[in-house]
Tab-separated table of C-alpha atoms in Angstrom:
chain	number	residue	atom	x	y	z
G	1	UNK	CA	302.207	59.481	79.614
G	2	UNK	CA	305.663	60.328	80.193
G	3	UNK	CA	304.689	61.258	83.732
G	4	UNK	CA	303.694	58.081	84.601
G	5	UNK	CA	306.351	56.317	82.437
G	6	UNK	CA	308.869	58.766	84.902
G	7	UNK	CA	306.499	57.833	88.038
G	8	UNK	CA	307.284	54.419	87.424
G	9	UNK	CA	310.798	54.166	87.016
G	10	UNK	CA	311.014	56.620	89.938
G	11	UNK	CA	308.945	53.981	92.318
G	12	UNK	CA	310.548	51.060	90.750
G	13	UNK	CA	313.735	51.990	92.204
G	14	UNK	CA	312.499	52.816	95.747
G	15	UNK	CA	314.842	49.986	96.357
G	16	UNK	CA	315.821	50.867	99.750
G	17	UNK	CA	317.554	47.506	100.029
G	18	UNK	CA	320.119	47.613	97.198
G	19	UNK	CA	322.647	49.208	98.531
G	20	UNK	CA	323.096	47.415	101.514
G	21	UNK	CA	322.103	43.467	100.343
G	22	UNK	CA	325.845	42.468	100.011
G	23	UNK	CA	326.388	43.875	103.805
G	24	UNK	CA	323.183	42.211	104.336
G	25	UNK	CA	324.270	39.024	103.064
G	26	UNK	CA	327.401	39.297	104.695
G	27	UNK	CA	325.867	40.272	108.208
G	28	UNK	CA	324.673	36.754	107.686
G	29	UNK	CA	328.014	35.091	107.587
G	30	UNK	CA	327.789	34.437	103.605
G	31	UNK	CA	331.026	34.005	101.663
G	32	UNK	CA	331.497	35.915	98.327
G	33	UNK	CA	331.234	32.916	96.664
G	34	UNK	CA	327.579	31.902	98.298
G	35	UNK	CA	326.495	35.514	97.499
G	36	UNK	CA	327.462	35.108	94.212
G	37	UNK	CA	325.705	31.624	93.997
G	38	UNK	CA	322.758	33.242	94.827
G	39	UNK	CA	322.818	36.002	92.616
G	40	UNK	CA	323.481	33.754	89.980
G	41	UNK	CA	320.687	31.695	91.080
G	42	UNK	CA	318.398	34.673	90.623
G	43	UNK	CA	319.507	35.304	87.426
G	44	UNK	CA	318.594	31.619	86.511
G	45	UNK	CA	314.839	32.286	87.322
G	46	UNK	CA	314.920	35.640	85.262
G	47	UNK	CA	316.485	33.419	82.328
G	48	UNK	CA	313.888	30.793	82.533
G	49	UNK	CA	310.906	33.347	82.489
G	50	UNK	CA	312.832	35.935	80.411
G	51	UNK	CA	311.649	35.562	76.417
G	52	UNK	CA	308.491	33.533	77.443
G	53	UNK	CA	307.315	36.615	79.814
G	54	UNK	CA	307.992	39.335	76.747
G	55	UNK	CA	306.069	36.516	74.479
G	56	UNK	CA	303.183	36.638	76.773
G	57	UNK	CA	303.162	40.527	77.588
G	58	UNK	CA	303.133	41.281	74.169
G	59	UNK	CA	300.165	38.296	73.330
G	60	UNK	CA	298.768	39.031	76.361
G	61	UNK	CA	298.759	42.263	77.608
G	62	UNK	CA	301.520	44.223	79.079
G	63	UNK	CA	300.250	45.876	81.933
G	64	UNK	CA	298.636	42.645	83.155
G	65	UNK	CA	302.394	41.581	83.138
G	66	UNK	CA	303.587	44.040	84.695
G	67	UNK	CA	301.029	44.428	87.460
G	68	UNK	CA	302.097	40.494	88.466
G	69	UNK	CA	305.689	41.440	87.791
G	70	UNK	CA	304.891	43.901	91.207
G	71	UNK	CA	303.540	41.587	93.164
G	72	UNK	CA	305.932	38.935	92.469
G	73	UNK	CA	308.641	41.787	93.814
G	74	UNK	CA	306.800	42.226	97.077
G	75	UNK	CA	306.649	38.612	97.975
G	76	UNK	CA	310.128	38.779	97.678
G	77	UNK	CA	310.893	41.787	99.864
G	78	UNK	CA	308.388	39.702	102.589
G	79	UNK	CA	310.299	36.450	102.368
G	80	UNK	CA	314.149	38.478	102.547
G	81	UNK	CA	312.438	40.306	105.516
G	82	UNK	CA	311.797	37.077	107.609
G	83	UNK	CA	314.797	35.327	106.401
G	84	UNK	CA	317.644	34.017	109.069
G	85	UNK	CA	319.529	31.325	107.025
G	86	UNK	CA	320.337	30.184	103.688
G	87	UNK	CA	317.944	28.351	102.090
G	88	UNK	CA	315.322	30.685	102.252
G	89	UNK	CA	317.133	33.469	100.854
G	90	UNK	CA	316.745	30.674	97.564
G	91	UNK	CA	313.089	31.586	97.723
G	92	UNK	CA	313.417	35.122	98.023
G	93	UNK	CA	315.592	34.966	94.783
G	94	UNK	CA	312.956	33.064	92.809
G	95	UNK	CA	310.332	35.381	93.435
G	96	UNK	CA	312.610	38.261	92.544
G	97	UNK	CA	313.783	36.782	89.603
G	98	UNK	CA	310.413	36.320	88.069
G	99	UNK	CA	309.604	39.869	88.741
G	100	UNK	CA	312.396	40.855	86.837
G	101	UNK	CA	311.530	38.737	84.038
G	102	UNK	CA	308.106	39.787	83.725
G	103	UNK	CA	309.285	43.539	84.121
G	104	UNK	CA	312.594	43.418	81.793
G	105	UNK	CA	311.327	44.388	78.350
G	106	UNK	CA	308.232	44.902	78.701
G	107	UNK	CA	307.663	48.699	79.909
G	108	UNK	CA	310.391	49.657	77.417
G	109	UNK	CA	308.215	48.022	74.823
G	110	UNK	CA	304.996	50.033	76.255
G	111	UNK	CA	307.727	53.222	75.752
G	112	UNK	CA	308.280	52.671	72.086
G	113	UNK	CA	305.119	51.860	71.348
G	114	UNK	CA	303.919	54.763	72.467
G	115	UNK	CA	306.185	56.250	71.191
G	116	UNK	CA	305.314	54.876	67.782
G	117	UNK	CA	301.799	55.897	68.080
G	118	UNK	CA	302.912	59.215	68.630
G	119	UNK	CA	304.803	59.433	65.697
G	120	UNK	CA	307.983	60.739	67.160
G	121	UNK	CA	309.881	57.130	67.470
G	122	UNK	CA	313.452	58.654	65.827
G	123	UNK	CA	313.074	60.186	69.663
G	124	UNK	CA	313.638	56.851	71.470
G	125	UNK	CA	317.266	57.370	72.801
G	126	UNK	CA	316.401	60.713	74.425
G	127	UNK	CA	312.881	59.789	75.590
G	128	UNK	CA	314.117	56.883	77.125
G	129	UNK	CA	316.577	58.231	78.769
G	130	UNK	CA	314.458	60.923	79.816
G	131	UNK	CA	312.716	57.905	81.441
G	132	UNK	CA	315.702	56.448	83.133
G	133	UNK	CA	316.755	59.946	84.587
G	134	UNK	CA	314.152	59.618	86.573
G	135	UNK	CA	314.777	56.315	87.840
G	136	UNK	CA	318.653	57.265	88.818
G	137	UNK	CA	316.663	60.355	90.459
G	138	UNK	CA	314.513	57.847	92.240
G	139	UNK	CA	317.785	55.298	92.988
G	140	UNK	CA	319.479	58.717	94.452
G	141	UNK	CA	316.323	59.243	96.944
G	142	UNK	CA	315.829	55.731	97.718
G	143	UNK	CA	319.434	55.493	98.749
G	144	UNK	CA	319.154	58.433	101.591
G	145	UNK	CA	315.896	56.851	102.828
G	146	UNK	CA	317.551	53.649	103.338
G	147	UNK	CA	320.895	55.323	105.130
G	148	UNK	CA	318.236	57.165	107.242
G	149	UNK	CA	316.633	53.869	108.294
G	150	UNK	CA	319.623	51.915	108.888
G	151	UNK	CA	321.072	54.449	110.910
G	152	UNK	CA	318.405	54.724	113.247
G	153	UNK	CA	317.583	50.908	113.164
G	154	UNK	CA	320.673	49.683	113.050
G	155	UNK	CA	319.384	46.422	111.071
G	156	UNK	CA	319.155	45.682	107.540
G	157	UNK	CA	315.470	44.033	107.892
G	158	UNK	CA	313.429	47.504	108.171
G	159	UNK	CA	314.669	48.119	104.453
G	160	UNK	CA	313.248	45.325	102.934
G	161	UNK	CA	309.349	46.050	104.354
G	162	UNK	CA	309.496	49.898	103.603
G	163	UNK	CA	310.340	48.480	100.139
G	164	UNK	CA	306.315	47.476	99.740
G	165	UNK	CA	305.334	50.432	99.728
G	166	UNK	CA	306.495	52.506	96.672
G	167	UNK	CA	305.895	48.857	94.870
G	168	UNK	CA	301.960	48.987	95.583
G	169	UNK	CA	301.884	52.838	94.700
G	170	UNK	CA	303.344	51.668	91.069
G	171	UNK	CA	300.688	48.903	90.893
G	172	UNK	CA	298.440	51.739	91.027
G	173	UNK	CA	300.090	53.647	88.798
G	174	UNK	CA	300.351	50.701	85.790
G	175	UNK	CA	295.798	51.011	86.199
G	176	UNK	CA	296.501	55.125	85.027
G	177	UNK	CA	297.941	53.167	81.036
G	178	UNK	CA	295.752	53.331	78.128
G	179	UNK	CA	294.820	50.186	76.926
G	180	UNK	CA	296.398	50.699	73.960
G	181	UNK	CA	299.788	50.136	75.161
G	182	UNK	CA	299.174	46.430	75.551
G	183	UNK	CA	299.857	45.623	72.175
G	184	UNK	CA	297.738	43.367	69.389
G	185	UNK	CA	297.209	40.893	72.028
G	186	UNK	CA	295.196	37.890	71.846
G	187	UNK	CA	291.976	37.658	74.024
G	188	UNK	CA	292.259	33.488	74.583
G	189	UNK	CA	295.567	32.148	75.819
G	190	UNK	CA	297.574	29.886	73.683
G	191	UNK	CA	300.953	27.952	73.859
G	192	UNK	CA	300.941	27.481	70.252
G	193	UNK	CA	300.818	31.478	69.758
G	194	UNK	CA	303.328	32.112	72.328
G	195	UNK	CA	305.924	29.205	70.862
G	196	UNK	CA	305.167	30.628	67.718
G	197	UNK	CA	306.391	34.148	68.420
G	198	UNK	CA	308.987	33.097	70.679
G	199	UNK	CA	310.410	30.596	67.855
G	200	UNK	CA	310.478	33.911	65.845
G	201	UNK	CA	312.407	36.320	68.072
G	202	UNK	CA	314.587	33.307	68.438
G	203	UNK	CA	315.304	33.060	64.996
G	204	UNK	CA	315.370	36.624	64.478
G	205	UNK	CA	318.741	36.404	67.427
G	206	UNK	CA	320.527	33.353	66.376
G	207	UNK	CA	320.326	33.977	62.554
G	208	UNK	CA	320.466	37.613	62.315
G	209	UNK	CA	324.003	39.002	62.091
G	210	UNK	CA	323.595	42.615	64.356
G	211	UNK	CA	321.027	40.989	66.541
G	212	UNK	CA	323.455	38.146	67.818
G	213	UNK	CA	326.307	41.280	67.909
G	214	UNK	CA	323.756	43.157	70.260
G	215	UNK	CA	323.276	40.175	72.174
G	216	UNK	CA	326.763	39.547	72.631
G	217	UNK	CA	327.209	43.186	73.667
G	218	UNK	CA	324.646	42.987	75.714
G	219	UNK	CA	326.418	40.063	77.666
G	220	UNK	CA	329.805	41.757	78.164
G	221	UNK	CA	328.824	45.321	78.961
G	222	UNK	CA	325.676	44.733	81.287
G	223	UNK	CA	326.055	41.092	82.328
G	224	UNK	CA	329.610	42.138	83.753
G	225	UNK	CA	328.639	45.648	85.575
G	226	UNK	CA	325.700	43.578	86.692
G	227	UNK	CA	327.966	41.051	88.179
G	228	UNK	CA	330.751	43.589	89.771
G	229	UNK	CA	328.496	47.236	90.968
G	230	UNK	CA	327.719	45.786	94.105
G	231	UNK	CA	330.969	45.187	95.379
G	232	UNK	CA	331.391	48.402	95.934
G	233	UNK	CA	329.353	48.324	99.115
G	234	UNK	CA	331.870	46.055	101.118
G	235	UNK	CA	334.298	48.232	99.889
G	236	UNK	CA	332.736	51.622	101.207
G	237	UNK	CA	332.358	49.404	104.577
G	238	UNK	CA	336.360	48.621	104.677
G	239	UNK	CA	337.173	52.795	103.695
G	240	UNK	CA	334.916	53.404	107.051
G	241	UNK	CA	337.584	50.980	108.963
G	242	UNK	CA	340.211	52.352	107.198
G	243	UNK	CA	339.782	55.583	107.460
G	244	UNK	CA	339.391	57.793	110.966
G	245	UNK	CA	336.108	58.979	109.636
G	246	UNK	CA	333.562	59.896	112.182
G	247	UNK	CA	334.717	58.184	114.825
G	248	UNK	CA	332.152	59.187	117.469
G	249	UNK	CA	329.581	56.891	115.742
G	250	UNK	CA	329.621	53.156	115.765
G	251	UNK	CA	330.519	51.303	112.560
G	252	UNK	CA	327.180	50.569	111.489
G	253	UNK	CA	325.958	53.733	111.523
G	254	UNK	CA	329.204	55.264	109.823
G	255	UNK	CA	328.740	52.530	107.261
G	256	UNK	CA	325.155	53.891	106.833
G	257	UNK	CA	326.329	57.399	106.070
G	258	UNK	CA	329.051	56.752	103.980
G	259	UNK	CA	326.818	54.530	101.720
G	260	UNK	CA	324.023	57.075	101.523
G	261	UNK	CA	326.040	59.560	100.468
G	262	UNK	CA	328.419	57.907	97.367
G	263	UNK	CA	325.942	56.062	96.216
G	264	UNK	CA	323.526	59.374	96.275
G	265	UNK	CA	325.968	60.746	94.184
G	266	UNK	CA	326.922	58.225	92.216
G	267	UNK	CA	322.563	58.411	91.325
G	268	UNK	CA	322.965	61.697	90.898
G	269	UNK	CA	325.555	61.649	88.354
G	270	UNK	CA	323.941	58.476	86.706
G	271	UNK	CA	320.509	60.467	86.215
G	272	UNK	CA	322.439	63.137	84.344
G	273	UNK	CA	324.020	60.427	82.107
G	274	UNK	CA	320.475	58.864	81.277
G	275	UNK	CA	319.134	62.769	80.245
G	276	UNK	CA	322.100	63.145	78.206
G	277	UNK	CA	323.149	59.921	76.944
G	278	UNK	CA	321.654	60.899	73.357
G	279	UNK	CA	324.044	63.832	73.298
G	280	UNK	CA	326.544	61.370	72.960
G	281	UNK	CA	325.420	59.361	70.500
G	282	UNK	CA	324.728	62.590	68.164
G	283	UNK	CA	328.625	63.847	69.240
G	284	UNK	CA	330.019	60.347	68.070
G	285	UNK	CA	327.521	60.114	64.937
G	286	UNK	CA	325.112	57.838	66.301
G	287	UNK	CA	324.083	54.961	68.690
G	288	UNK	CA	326.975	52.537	66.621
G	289	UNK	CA	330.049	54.943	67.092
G	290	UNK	CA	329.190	55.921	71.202
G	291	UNK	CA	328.313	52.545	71.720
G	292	UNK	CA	332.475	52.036	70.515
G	293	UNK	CA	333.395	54.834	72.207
G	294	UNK	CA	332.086	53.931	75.611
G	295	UNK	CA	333.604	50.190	75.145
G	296	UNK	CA	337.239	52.020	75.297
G	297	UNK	CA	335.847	53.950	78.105
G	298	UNK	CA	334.991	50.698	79.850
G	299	UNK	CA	338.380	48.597	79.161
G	300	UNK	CA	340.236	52.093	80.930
G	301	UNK	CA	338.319	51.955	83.569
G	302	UNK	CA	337.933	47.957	84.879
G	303	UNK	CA	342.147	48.163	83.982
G	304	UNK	CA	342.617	51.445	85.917
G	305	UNK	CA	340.760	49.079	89.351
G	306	UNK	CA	343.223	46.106	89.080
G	307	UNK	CA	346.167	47.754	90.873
G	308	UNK	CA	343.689	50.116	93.026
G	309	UNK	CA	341.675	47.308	94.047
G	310	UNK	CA	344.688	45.356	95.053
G	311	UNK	CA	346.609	47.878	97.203
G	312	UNK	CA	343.535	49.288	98.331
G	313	UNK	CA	343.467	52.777	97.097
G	314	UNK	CA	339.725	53.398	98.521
G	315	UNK	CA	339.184	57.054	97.342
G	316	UNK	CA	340.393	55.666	93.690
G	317	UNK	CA	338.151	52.861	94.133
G	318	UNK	CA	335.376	54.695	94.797
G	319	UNK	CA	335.644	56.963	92.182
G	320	UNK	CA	336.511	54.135	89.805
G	321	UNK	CA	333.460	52.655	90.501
G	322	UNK	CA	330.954	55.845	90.701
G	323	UNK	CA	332.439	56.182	86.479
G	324	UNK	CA	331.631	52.596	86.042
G	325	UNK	CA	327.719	53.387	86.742
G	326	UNK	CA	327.389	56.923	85.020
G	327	UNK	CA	329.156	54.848	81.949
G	328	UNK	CA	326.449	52.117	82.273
G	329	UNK	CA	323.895	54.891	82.337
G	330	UNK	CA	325.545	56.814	79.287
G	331	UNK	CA	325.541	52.942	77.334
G	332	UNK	CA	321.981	51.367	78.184
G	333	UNK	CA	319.808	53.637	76.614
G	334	UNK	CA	322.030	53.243	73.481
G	335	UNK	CA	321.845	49.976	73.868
G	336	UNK	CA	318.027	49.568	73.834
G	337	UNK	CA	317.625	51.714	71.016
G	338	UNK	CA	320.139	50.008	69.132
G	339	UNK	CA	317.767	46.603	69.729
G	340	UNK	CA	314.817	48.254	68.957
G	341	UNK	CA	315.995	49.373	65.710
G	342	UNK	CA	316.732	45.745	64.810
G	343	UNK	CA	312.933	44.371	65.924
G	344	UNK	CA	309.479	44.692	64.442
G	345	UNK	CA	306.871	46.494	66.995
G	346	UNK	CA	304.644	43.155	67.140
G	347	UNK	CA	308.046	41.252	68.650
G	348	UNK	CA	309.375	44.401	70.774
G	349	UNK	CA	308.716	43.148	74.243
G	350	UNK	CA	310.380	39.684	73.005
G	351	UNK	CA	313.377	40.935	71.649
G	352	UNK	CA	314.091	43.230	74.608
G	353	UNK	CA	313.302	40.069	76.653
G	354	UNK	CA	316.269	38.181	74.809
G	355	UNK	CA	318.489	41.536	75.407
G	356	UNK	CA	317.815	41.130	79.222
G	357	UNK	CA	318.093	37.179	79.360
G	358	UNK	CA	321.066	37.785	77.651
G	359	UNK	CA	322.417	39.821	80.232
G	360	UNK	CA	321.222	37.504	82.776
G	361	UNK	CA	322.874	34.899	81.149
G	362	UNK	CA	326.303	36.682	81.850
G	363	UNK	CA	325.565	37.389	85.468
G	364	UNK	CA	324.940	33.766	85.962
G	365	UNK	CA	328.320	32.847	85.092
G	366	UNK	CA	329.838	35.843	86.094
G	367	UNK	CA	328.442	36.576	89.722
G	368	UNK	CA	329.940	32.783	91.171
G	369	UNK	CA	333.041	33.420	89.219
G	370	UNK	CA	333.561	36.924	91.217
G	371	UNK	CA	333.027	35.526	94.013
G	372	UNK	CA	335.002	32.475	94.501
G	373	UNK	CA	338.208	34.516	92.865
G	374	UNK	CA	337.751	37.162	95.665
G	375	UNK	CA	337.184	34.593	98.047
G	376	UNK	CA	340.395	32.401	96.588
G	377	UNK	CA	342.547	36.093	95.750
G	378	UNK	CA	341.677	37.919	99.306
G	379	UNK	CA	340.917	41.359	97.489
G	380	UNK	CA	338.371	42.781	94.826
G	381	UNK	CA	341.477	42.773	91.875
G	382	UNK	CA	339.481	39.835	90.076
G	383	UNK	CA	336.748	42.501	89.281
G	384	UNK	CA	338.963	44.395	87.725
G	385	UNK	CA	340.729	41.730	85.657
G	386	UNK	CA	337.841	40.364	84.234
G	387	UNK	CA	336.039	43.176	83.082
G	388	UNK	CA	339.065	44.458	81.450
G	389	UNK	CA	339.485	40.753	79.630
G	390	UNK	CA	335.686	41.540	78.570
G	391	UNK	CA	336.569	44.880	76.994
G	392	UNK	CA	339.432	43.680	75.127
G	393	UNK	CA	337.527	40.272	73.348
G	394	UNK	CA	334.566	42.548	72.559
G	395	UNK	CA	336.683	45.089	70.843
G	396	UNK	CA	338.841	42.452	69.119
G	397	UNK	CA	335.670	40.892	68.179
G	398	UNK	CA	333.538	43.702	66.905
G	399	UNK	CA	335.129	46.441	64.580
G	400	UNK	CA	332.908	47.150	62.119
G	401	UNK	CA	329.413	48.916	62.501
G	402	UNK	CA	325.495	48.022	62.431
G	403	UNK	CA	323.153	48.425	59.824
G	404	UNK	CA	320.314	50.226	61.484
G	405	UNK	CA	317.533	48.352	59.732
G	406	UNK	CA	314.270	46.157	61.659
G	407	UNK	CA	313.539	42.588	60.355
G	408	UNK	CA	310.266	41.198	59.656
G	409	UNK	CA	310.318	37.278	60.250
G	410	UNK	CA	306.992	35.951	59.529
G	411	UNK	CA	305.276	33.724	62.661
């Protein structure tokens, strides 16, 4: 099973779009601020399927959820394909968004579970990350494939229909899971069982102390590197302007080059964070004292951008930002341990659902708010400034440490 837990996080990010949607986006004459409207607006779908999707995976079956979760992604990837204004962009979005609900949660669920069954669950920081090492490996592929076919297309519309494939191949993959990694489900759909469980895990977040500290976590950490990672792609595209790099080649397909090969890296170095991000957690005494550590980490680096990001120190910048994601890789599978260890294994899926609506809930605010201060300011110094404001409120906020204990909340 780990092989096809690693062959689906590895085809999962065969995402041969993400680096390049904000230069796609922009390519379209969109503002910052209409980008970040429709990121937000993305993130508003995910939130409105988020906890009832983990509710219904884990009542339902989560490889039926997942399998939709798929095919939800690749109507997406059709409608950004075919897409030459606005509007439907909005469409594209939705159908995105309720993959990522239905996906968010739930695999990680089927992880522990089966992890659980196999009796080695104190393992769930390293296997997980094991997991996500091979997604950054699959991110660091993805991104090469995507240089190679926007340098010899010169569009941005190839990327988005290569993107089907490696999505079918994982729907193929989900039929390979035992059955027993759907959970106790229920063989008769019910909104009264699904309200039931979803009033728990509700409860369980608004009323229990370290859940709502994990949620608020959650928010700052993810919801803000969620918000601010993709910037770096109009950045790379002003250091090719910049900088007499290549000059032989047009801009487009220096662009192309120069994004394949930091972000290739910066996969590369995140896949090694993901393998190793338990190391951490043993060196600072477990998942409560790394999680602190990399919070100081974080408020260094978003302060070290503010005056690089507004004079326009690109190699800085970059490098700034490449720490940013093999941070983020070090923290989430922390993170998700650190949830799990506060949920019962009939309400996993849900409460991992709330940890990623959470997060959603943050990029909804802070995507627009990005935008329209880099719009208003002229530079990218607002990223910086915000996410170290984050940093500071959450370490202000939070000094003491977790209880590592699960709660059982009757339904």
């Amino acid at each position: 099973m780990l092989f096809r837990f690693s062959l689906y996080g590895f085809l999962k990010n065969q995402r041969y779009y993400e680096n390049f949607l904000y230069l796609a986006f922009l390519d379209k004459g969109l503002s910052y601020f209409a980008i970040g409207i429709l990121i937000g607006f993305r993130e508003v779908c995910t939130n409105l399927f988020e906890i009832p999707s983990g509710a219904v995976a884990d009542l339902y079956g989560r490889r039926r959820a997942m399998i939709f979760s798929f095919f939800a992604y690749i109507a997406s990837f059709v409608i950004f394909a075919v897409s030459k204004s606005l509007l439907p962009l909005f469409a594209a979005m939705f159908f995105y968004g309720l993959g990522d609900a239905f996906r968010s949660g739930t695999h990680k669920a089927m992880i522990f579970d089966w992890l659980r069954l196999q009796g080695r669950s104190d393992e769930k920081t390293k296997i997980y990350g094991f997991t996500r090492s091979w997604s950054q490996m699959g991110s660091a592929v993805s991104v090469l494939i995507a240089g190679a076919l926007v340098f010899y297309s010169g569009n941005f519309v190839d990327i988005f229909w290569f993107s089907i494939i490696p999505y079918a191949m994982n729907i193929v993959n989900f039929f390979g899971y035992p059955a027993r990694l759907d959970g106790d489900r229920q063989s008769e759909f019910s909104l009264k069982a699904v309200a039931r469980m979803l009033g728990s895990a509700l409860k369980q977040s608004g009323q229990f102390p370290p859940l709502r500290r994990l949620v608020f976590e959650g928010m700052g950490f993810e919801g803000m590197y969620k918000a601010s990672k993709d910037y770096l792609q109009p950045i790379l595209k002003q250091t090719v302007i910049a900088l007499p790099l290549l000059l032989a080649l047009d801009e487009s397909k220096r662009t192309a080059l120069l994004v394949a090969g930091v972000y290739f890296l910066l996969y590369f170095l995140s896949s090694f964070a993901s393998r190793n991000s338990h190391k951490v957690s043993n060196w600072r005494g477990g998942d409560e004292g790394a999680a602190r550590f990399m919070w100081w980490i974080d408020l260094a680096f978003f302060a070290l951008l503010i005056p690089v990001l507004w004079f326009n120190w690109y190699p800085a910048i970059i490098t700034l930002f490449i720490g940013l994601a093999i941070l983020q890789n070090f923290w989430r599978p922390g993170l998700i341990s650190r949830f799990n260890a506060q949920s019962t294994p009939e309400t996993s899926a849900t409460i991992l659902s709330i940890e990623a609506q959470s997060k959603s809930l943050a990029t909804i605010i802070l995507a627009p708010l990005l935008g329209l201060l880099v719009d208003t300011v002229g530079n990218f110094s607002p990223v910086g400034i915000v996410g170290a404001c984050i940093a500071v409120a959450i370490l202000i906020a939070y000094r003491g440490e977790l209880e590592e204990r699960p709660v059982s909340v009757s339904a």
